[in-house]
CSV table of C-alpha atoms (C1' of nucleotides) in Angstrom, one decimal:
chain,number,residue,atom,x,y,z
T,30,UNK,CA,152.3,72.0,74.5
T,31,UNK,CA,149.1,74.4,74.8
T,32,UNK,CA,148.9,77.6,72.8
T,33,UNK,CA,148.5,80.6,74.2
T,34,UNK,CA,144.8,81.1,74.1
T,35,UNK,CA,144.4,77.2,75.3
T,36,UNK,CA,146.5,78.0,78.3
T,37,UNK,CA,144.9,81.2,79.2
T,38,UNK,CA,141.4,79.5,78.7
T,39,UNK,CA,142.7,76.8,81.3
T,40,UNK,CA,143.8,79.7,83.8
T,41,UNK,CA,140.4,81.0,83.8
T,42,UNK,CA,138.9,77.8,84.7
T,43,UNK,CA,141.0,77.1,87.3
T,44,UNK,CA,140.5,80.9,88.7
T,45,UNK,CA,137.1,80.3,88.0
T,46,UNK,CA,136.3,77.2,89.8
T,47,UNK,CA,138.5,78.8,92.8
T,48,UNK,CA,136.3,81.4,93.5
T,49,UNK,CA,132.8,79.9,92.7
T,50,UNK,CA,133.0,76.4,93.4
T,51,UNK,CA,131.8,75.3,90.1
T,52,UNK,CA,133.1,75.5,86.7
T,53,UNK,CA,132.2,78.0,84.1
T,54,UNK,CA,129.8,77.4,81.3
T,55,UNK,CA,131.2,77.8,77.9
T,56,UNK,CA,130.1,81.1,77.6
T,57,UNK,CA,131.2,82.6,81.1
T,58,UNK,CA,134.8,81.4,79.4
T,59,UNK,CA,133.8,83.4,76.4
T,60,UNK,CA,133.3,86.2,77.9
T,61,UNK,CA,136.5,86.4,79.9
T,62,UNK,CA,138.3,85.8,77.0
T,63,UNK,CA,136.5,88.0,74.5
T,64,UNK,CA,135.2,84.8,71.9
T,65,UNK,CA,132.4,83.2,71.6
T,66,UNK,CA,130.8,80.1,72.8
T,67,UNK,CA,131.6,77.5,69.6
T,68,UNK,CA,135.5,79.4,70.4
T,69,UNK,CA,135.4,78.6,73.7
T,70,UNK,CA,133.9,75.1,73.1
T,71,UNK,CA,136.9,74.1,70.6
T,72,UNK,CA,139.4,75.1,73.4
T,73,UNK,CA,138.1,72.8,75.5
T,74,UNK,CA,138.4,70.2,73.5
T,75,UNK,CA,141.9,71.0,73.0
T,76,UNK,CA,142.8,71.0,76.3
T,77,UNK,CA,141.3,67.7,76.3
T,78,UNK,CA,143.3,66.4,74.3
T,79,UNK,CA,146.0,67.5,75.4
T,80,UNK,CA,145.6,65.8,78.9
T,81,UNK,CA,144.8,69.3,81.0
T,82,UNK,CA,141.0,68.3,81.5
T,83,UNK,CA,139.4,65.4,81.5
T,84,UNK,CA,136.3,64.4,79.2
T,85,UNK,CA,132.6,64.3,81.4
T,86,UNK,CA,130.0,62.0,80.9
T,87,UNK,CA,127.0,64.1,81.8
T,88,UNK,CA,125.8,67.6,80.5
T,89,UNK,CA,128.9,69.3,81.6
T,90,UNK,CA,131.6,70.0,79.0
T,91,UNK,CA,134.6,68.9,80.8
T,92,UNK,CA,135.7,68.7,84.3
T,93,UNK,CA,139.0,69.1,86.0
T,94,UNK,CA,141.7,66.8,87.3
T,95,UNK,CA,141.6,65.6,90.8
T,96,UNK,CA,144.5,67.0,91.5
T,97,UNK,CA,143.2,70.0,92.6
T,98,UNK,CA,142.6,70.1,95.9
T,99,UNK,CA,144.4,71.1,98.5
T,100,UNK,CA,145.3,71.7,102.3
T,101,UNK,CA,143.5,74.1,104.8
T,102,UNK,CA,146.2,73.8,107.0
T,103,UNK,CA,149.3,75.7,106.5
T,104,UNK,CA,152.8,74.7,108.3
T,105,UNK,CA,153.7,77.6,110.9
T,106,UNK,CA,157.4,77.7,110.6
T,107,UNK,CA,158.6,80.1,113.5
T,108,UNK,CA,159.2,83.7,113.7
T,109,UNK,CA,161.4,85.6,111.0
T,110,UNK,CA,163.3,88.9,112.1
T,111,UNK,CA,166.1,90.8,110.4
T,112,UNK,CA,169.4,89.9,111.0
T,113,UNK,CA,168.4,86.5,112.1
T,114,UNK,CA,167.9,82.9,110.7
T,115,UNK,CA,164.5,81.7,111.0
T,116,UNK,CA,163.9,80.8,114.3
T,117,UNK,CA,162.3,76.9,114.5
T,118,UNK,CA,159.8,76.5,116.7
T,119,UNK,CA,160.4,72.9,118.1
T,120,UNK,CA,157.1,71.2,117.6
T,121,UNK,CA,155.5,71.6,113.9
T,122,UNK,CA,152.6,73.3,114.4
T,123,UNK,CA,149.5,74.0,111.5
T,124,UNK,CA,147.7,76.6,111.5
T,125,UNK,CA,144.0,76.4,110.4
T,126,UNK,CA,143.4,80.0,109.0
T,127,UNK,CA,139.3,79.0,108.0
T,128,UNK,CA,139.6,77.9,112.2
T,129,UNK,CA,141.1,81.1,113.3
T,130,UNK,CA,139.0,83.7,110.9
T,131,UNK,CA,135.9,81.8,110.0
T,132,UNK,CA,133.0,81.2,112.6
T,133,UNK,CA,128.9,82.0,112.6
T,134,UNK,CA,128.1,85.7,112.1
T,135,UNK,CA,131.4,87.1,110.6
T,136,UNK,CA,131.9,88.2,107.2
T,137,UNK,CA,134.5,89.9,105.0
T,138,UNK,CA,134.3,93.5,104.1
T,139,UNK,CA,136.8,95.3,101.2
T,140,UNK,CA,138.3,98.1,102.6
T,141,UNK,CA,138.1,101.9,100.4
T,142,UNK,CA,140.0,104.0,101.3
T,143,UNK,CA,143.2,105.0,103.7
T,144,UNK,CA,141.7,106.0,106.8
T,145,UNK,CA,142.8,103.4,108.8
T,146,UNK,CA,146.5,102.9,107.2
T,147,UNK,CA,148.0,104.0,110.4
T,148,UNK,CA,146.3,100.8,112.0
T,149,UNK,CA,148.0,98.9,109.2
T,150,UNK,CA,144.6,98.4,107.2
T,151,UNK,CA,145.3,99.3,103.7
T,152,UNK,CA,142.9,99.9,101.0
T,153,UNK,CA,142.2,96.6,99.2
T,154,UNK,CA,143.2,94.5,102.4
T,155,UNK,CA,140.3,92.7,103.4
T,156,UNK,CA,138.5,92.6,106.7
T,157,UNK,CA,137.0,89.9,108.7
T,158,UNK,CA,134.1,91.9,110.9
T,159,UNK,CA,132.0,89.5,113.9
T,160,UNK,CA,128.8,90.6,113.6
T,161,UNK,CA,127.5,92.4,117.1
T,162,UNK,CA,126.1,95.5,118.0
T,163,UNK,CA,128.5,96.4,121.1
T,164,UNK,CA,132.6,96.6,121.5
T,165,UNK,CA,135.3,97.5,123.8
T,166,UNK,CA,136.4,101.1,124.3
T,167,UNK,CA,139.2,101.2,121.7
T,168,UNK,CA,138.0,98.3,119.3
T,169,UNK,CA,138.1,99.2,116.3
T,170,UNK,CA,134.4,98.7,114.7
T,171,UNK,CA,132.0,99.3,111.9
T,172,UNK,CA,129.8,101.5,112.9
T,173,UNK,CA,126.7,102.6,110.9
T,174,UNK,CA,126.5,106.7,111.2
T,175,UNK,CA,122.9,107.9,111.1
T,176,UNK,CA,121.3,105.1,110.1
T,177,UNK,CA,123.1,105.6,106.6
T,178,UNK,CA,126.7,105.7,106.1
T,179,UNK,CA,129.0,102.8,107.2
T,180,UNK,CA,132.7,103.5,108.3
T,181,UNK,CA,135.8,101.2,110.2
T,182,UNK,CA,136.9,102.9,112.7
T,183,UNK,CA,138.2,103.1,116.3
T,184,UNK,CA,135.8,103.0,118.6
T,185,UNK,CA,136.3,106.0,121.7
T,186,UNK,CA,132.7,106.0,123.5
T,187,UNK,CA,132.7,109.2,125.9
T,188,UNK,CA,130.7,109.7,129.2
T,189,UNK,CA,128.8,112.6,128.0
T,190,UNK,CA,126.6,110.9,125.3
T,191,UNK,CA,128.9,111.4,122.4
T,192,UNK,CA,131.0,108.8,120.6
T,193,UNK,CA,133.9,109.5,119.1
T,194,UNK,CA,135.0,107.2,115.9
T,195,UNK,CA,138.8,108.2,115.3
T,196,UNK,CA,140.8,107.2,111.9
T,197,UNK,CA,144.4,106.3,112.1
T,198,UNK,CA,145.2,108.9,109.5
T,199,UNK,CA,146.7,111.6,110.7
T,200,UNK,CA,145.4,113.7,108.1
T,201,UNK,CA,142.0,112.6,108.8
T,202,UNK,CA,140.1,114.3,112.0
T,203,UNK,CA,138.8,112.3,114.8
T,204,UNK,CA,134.9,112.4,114.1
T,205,UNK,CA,132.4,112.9,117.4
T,206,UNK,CA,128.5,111.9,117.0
T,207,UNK,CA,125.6,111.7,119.3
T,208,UNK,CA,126.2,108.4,120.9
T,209,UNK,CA,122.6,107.5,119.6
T,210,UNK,CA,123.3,107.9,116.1
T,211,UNK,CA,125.8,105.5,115.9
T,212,UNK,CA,124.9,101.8,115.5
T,213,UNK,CA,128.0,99.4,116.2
T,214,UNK,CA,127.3,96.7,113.1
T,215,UNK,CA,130.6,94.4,114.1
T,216,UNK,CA,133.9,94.4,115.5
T,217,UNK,CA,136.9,93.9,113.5
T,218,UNK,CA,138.6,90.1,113.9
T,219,UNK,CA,141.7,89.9,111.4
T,220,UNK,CA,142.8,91.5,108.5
T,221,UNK,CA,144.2,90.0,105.3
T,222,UNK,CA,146.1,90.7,102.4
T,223,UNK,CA,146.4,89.5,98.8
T,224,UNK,CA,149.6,89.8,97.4
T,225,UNK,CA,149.1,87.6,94.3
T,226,UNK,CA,145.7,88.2,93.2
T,227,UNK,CA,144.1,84.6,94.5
T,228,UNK,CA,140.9,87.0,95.1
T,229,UNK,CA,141.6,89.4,92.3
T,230,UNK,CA,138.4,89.7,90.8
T,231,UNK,CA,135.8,90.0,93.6
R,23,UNK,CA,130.0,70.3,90.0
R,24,UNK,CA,127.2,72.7,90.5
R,25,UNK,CA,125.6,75.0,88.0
R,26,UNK,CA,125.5,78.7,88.4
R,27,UNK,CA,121.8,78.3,90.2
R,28,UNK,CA,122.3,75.3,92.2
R,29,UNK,CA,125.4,77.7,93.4
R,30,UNK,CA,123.2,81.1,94.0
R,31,UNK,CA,121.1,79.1,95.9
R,32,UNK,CA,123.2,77.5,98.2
R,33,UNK,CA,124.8,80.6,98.8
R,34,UNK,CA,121.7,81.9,99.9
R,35,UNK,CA,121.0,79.0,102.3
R,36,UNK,CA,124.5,79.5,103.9
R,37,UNK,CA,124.3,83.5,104.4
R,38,UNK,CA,120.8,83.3,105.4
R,39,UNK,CA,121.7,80.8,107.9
R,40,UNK,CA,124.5,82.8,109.4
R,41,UNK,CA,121.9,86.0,109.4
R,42,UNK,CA,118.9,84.5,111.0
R,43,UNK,CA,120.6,81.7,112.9
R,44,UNK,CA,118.2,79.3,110.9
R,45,UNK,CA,117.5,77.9,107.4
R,46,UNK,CA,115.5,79.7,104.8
R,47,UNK,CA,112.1,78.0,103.3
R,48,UNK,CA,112.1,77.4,100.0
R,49,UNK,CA,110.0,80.4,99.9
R,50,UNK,CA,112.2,82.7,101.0
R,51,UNK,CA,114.9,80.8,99.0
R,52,UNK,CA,113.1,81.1,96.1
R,53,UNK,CA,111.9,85.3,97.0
R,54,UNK,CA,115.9,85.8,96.8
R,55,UNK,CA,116.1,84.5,93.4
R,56,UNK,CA,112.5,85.4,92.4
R,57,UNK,CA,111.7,81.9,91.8
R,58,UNK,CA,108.8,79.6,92.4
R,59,UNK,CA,108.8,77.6,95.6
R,60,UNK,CA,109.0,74.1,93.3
R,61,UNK,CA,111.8,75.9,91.5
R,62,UNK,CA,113.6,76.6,94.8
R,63,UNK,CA,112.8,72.8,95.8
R,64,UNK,CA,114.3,71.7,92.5
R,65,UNK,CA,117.4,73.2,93.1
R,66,UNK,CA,117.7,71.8,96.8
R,67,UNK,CA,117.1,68.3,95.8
R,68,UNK,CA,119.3,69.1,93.3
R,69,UNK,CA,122.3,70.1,95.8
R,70,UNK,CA,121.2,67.3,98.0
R,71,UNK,CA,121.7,64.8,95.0
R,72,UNK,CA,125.5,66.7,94.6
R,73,UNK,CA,126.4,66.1,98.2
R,74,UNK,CA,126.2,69.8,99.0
R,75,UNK,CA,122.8,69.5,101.6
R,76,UNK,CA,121.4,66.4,103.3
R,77,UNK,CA,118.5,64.9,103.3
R,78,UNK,CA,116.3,65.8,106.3
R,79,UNK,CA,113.7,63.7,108.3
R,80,UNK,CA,111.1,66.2,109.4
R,81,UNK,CA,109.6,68.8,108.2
R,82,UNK,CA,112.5,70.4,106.8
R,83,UNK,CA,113.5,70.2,103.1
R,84,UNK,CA,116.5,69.7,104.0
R,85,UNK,CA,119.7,70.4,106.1
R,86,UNK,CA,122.8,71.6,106.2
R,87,UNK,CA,126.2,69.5,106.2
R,88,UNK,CA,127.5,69.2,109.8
R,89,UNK,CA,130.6,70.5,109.3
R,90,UNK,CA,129.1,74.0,109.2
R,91,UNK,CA,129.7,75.3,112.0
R,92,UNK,CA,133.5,75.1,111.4
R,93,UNK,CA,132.7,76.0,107.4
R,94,UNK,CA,135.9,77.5,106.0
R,95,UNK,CA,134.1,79.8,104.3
R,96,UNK,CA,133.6,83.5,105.4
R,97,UNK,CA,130.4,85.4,103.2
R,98,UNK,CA,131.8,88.2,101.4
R,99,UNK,CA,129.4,91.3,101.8
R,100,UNK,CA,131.0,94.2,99.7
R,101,UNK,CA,133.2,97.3,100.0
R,102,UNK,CA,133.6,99.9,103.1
R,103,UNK,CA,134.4,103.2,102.3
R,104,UNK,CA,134.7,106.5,104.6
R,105,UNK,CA,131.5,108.3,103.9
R,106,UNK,CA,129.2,105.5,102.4
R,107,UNK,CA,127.1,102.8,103.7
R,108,UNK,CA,128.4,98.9,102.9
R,109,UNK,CA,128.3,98.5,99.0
R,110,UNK,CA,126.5,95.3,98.5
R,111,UNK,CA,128.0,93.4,96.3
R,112,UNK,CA,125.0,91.6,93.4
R,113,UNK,CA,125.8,88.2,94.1
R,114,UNK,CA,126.9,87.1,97.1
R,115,UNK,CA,129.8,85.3,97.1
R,116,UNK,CA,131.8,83.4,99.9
R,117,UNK,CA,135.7,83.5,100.6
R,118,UNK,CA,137.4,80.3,101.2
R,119,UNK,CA,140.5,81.4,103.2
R,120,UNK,CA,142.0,78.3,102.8
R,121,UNK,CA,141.7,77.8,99.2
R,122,UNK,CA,143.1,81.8,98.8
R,123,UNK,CA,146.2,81.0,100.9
R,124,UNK,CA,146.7,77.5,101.3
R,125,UNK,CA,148.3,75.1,98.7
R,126,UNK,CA,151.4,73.0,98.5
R,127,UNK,CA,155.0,74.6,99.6
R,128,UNK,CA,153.1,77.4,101.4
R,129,UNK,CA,154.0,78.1,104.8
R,130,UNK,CA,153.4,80.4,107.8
R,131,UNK,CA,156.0,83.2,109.6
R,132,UNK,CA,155.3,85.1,112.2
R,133,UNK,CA,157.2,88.6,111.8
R,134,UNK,CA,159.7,89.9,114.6
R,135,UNK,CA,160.2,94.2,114.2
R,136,UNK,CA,159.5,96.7,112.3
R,137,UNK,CA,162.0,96.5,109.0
R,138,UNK,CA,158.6,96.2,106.6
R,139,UNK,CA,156.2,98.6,108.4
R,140,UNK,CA,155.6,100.6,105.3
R,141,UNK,CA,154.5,97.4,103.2
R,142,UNK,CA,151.7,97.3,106.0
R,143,UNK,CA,153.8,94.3,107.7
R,144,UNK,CA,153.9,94.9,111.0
R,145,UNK,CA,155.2,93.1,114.1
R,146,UNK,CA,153.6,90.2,115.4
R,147,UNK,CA,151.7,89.7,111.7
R,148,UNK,CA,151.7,86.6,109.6
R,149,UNK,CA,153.0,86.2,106.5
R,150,UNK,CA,151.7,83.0,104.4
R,151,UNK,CA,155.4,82.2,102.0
R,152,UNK,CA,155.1,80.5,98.8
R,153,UNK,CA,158.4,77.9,98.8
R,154,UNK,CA,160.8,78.8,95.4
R,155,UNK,CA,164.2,79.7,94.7
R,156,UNK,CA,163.5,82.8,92.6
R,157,UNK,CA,161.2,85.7,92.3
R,158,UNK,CA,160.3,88.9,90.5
R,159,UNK,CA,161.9,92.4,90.8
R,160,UNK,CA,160.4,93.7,93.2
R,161,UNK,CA,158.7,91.7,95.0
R,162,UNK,CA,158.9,90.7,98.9
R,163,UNK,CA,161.1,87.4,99.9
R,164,UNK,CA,162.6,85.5,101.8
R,165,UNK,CA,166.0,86.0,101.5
R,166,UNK,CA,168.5,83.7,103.1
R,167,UNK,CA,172.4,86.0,103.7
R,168,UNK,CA,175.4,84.3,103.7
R,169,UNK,CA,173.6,80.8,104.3
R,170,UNK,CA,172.9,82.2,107.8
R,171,UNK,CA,170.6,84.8,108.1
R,172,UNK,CA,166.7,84.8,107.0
R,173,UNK,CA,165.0,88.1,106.6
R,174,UNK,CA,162.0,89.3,104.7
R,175,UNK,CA,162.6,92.0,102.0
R,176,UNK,CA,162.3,93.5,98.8
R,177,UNK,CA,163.8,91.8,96.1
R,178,UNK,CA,165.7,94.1,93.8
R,179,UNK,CA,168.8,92.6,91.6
R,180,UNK,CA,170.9,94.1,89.6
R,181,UNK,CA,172.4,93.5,86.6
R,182,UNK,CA,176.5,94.3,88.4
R,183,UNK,CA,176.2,91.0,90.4
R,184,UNK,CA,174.9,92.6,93.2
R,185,UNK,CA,171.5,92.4,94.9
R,186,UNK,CA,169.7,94.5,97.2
R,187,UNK,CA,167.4,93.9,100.1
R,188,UNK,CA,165.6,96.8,100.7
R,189,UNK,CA,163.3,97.1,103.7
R,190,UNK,CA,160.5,99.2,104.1
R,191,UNK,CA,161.1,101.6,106.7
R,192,UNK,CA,162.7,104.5,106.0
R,193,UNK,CA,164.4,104.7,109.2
R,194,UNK,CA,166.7,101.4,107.9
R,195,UNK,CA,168.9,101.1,104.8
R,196,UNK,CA,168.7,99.4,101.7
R,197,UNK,CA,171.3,96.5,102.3
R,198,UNK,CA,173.4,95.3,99.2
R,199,UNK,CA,174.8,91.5,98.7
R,200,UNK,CA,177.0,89.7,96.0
R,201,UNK,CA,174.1,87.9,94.7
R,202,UNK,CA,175.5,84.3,94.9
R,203,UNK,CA,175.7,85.4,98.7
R,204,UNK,CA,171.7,85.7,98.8
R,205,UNK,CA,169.4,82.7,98.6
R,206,UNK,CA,165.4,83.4,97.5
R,207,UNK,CA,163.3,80.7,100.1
R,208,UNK,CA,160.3,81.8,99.1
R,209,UNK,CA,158.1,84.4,97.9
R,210,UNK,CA,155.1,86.8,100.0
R,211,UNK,CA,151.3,85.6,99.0
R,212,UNK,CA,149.8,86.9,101.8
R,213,UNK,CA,149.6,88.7,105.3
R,214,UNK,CA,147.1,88.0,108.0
R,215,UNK,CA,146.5,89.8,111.5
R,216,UNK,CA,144.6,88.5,114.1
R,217,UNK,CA,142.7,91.3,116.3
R,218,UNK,CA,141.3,88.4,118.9
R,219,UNK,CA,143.8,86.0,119.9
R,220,UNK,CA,142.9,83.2,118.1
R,221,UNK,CA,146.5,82.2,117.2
R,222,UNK,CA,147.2,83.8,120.8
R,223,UNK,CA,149.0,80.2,122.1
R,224,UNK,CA,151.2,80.1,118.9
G,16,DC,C1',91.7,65.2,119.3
G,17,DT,C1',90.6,68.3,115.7
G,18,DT,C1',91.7,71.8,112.7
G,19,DG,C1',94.1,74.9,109.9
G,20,DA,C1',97.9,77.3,108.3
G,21,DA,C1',102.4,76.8,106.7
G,22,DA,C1',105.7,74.2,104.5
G,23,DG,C1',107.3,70.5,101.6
G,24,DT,C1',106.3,67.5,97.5
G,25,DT,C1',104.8,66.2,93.0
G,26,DC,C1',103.0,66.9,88.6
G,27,DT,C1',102.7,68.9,83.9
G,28,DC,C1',103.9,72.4,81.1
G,29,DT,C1',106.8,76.2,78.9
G,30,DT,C1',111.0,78.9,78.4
G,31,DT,C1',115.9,79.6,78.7
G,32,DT,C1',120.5,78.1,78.9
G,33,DT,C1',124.0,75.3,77.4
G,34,DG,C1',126.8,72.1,74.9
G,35,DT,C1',127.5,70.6,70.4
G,36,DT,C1',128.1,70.6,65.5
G,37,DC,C1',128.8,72.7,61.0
G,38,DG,C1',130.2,75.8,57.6
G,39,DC,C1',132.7,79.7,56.8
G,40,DT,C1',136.6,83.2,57.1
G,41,DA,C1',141.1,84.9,58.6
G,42,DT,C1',145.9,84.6,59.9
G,43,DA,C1',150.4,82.7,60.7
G,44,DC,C1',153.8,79.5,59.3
G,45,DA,C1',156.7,76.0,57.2
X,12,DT,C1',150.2,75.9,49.0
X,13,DG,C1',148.6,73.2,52.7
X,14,DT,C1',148.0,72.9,57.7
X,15,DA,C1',147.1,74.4,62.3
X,16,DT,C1',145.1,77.8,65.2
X,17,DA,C1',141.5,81.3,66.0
X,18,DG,C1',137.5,83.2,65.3
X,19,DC,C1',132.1,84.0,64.1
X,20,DG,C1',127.4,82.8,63.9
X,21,DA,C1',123.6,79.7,62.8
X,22,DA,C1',121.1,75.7,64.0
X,23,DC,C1',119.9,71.8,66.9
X,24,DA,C1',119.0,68.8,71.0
X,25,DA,C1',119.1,68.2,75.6
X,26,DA,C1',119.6,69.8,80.2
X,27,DA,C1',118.4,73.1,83.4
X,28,DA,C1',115.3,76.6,85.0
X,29,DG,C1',111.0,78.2,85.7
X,30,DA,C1',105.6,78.7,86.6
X,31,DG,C1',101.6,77.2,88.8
X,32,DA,C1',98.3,74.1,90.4
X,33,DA,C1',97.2,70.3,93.4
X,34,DC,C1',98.5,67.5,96.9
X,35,DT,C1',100.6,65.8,101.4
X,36,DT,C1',103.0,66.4,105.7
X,37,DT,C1',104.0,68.7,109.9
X,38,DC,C1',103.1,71.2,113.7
X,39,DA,C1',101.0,74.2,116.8
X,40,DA,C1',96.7,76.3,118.6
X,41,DG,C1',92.3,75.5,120.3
DNA sequence: CTTGAAAGTTCTCTTTTTGTTCGCTATACA
DNA sequence: TGTATAGCGAACAAAAAGAGAACTTTCAAG
């Protein structure tokens, strides 16, 4: 049975290794936890030998079990609606969210901020932005304001040389610029949403 | 498993490549990380030795694995706030969608009306469900009624025996159950909305 | 075909980081 | 009172990281 520091030592590995594709030194576990390196170093070995890592041969301290991986497909089960059982769709189907989301010139961008709650884009929720410098009327797009400030918003281009970026906040005012001063830097592609802190601490 | 360099650098590699549609030199590698150029070389022979770069022919130092263009990886460029440019974020780091949402007993609904709107769920979203039989106060399930009907809800027990569901939309009523009556199927990790179609045939 | 710039490679050297060990202290617990 | 867990910090060796010079390869311009 771990301890409690041994078993919180071995969630910040796995965390760790999660989010950076390599393991942490001794002394990146250190400082998550608050001890110091020789600390950190005699947790290992516990967890060693206690079967939760397995010993390495070359410079690095430890490594992890193999049983780690895991799929990038995910089963789509049907729709779900209130007031009805989960409706089966006939044929399993998998759905291969790095396939949908991921793709040459997009990236992800944290959102600040509630001005486009109305469009269900929360602050926190992450955005997935394709990188290109026009977009439909109505799109909603990150557009660089003057060369300085960057915003998501919808995207409402007008015939008369002005562009109007509009929030979906009703408290907040549409917003009209000089169509030149306004640089479209992306368009947005999905949105997602964390609820259990898998990508807590970016 | 890579070191915290070998990993900086090959993050590099992979956001330069998606920026400039072609691989850095070592020199510009190594002008990221305010390196040397032999430096820079070390670490991509290094990476290449790891099985993280190939070996290239020409002139090159090297190339990138072929599964690149589908990579599952999306870069993760910082904040967006109202009223501010993009906050870079120090070190770049990249978002594996799959590894954030995928993993055993996860699967994939597609939501039918409005009953969770105010949890920023909203028709025609996906929600990624972690598979168990029991959850936290509070928290959004999947909640099987009477053996019969499936809905997504909040979770909120109480300690008479009963349980209520409680929707988020305040134009719908909290719903209350003899708890033996409600089965948990599973717990909400995540939420994903696709702007583009890409899950359009689904 | 020659030539030269740019880019990759190799070498030796120094510095920094990292894992490891050791001795010591402190606390909780049976 | 002895044992197990936690912790610190110093000291050490080895790996990794780095600089910089010299060299070779590649490739495109002339």
């Amino acid at each position: 049975m771990l301890t409690s520091k041994q078993s919180a030592a071995l969630n910040i590995i796995k965390t760790f290794a999660q989010e950076h594709h390599r393991l942490p030194t001794l002394e990146e576990i250190g400082n998550e936890l608050n001890i110091g390196r020789s600390t950190a170093h005699k947790h290992i070995r516990s967890l060693i030998g206690a079967g939760y890592l397995l010993e390495s041969s070359g410079k690095a301290a430890y490594k992890l079990q193999d049983d780690f991986s895991s799929e990038d497909t995910l089963p789509y089960m049907g729709r779900i609606a209130a007031g009805a059982p989960i409706e089966a769709i006939p044929e399993q189907q998998n759905i291969n969210l790095a396939q949908v989301f991921c793709g040459p010139d997009r990236y992800v961008l944290k959102i600040s901020g509630d001005s486009m709650i109305e469009a269900g884009i929360w602050d926190e929720d992450y955005v997935v932005i394709q990188k290109q410098n026009y977009a439909r009327e109505g799109a909603i797009i990150v557009a660089l304001i003057n060369r300085y400030e960057a915003t998501l918003k919808y995207y409402h281009p007008k015939n008369t040389g002005v562009t109007e970026l509009r929030p979906a906040n009703s408290l907040l005012e549409p917003m009209f610029y000089p169509s030149e001063h306004i640089e479209i830097q992306g368009v947005l592609v999905g949105v997602f949403r964390d609820y259990i802190g898998g990508l807590e601490n970016t």
